[in-house]
GROMACS .gro file of C-alpha atoms in nm:
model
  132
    1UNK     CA    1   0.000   0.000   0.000
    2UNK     CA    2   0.072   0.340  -0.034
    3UNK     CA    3  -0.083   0.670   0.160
    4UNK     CA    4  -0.238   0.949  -0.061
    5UNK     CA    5  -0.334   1.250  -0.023
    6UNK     CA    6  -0.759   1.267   0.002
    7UNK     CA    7  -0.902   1.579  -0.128
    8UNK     CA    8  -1.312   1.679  -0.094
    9UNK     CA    9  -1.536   1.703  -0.405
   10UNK     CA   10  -1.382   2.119  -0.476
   11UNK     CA   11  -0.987   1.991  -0.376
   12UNK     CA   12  -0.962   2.062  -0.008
   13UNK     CA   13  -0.721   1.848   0.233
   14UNK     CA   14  -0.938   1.599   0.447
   15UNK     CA   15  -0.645   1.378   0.529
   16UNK     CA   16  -0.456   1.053   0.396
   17UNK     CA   17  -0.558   0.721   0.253
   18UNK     CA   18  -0.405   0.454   0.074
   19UNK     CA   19  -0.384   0.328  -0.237
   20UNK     CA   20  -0.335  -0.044  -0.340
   21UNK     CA   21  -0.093  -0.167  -0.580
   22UNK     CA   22  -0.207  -0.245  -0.968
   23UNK     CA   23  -0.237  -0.597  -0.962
   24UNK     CA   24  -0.190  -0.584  -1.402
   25UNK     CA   25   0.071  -0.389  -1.429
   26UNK     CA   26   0.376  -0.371  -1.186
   27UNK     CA   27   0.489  -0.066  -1.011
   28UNK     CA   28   0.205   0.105  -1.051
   29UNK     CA   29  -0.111   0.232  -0.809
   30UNK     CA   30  -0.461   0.217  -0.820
   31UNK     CA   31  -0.556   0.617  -0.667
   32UNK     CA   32  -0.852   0.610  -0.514
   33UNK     CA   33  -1.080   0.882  -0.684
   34UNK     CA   34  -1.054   1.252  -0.534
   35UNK     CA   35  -0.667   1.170  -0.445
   36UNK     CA   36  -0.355   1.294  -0.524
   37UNK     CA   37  -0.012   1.140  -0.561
   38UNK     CA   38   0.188   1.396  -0.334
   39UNK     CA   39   0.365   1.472  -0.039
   40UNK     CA   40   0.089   1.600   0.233
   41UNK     CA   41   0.116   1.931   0.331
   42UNK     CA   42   0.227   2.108   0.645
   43UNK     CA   43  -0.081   2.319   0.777
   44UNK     CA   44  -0.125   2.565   1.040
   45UNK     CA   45  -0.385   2.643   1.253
   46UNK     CA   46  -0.696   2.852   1.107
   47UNK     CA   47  -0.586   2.717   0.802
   48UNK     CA   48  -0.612   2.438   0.563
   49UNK     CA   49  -0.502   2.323   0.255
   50UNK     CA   50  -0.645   2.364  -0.122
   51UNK     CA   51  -0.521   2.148  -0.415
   52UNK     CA   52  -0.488   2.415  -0.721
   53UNK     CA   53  -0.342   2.407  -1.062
   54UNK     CA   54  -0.120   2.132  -0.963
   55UNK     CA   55   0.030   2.282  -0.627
   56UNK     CA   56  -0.112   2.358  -0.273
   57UNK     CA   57  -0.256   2.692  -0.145
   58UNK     CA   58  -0.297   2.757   0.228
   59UNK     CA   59  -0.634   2.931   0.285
   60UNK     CA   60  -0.759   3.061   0.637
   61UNK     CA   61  -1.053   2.895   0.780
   62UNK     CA   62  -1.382   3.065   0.734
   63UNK     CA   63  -1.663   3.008   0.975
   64UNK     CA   64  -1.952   2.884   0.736
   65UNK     CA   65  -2.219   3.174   0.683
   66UNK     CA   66  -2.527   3.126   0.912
   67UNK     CA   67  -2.849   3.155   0.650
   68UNK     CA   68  -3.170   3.321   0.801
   69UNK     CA   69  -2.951   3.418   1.145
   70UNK     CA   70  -3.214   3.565   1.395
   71UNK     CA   71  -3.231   3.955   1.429
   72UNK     CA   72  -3.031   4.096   1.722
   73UNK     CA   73  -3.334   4.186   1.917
   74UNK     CA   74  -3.300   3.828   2.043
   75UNK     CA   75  -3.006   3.741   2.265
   76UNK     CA   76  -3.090   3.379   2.287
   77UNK     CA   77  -3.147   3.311   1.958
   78UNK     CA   78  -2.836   3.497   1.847
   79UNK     CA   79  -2.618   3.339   2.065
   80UNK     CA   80  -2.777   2.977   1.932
   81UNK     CA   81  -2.704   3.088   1.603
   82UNK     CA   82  -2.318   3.194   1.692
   83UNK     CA   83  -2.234   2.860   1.887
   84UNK     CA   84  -2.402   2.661   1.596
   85UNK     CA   85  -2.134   2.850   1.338
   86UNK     CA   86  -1.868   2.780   1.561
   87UNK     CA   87  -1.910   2.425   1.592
   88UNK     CA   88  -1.956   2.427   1.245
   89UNK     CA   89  -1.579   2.555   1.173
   90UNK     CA   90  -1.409   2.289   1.521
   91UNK     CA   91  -1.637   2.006   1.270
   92UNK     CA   92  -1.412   2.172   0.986
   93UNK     CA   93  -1.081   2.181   1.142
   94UNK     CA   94  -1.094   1.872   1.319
   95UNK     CA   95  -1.136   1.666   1.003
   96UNK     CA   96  -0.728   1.611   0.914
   97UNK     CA   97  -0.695   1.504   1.273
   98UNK     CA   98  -0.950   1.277   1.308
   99UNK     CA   99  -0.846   1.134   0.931
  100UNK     CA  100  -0.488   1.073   1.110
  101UNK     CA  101  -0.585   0.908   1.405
  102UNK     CA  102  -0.775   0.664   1.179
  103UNK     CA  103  -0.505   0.606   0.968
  104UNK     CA  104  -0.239   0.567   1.280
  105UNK     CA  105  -0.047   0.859   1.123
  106UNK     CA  106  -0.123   1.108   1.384
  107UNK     CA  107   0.125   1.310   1.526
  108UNK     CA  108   0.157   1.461   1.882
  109UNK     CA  109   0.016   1.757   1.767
  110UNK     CA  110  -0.264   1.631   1.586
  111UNK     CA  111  -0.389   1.433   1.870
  112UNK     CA  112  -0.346   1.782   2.118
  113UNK     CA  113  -0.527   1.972   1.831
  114UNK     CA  114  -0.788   1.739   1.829
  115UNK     CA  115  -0.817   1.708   2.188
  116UNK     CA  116  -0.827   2.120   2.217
  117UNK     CA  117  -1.119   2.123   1.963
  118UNK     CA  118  -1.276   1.853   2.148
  119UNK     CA  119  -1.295   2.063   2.451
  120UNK     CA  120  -1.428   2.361   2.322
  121UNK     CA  121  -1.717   2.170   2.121
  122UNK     CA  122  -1.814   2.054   2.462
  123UNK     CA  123  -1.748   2.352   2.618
  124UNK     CA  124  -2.010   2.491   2.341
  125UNK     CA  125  -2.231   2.260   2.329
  126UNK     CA  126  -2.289   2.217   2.734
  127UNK     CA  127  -2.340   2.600   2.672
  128UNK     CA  128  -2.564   2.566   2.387
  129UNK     CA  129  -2.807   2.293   2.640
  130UNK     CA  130  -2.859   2.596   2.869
  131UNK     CA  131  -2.979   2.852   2.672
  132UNK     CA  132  -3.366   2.869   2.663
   0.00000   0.00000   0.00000
């Protein structure tokens, strides 16, 4: 086997996979679709990796844009709206560590980055249980 770089439908990093060898013709690979025969990249955080015109691009992570948010006449619902767009992005973020751990290729510092995201979905989420 050999590990591959996985890319999402528009060519964003998710993680690593492997593909298997050609069984009909020798020294070659069978790349799984959406994949990429390259050297992963090295990604801060807030940021993650694009695959474009043959190279990578580092791009900050966006929080995704929260349709029909409430007006700001209501706390509650505002604040529901905010934690829901924030635990929309830790989903985002924590996808290439949770894509290591699977694969047993995570480092030290994907396991604390995926332990800090951890805590602060919970952290949101307890918060998100009290608001009425």
């Amino acid at each position: 086997m050999k590990i591959v770089c996985q890319l999402d439908q528009d060519g964003r990093y998710v993680g690593q996979t492997y593909a298997d060898p050609d069984p009909l013709t020798p020294a070659a690979w069978l790349i799984p679709g959406d994949c990429i025969d390259t050297a992963p990249p090295t990604i801060s955080n807030g940021q993650e990796a694009w695959w474009v015109d043959g190279g990578w691009e580092m791009r900050d992570i966006s929080a995704p844009a929260i349709e029909d948010a409430p007006p700001p006449s209501d706390p509650i619902a505002q604040r529901r709206a905010e934690i829901l767009g924030e635990l929309a992005t830790l989903d985002a973020a924590s996808a290439r560590p949770l894509r290591a751990l699977a694969l047993g290729t995570a480092t030290d510092a994907d396991q604390a980055r995926l332990a800090e995201l951890d805590a602060r979905a919970a952290s949101l989420r307890q918060e998100l249980a009290t608001l009425k």
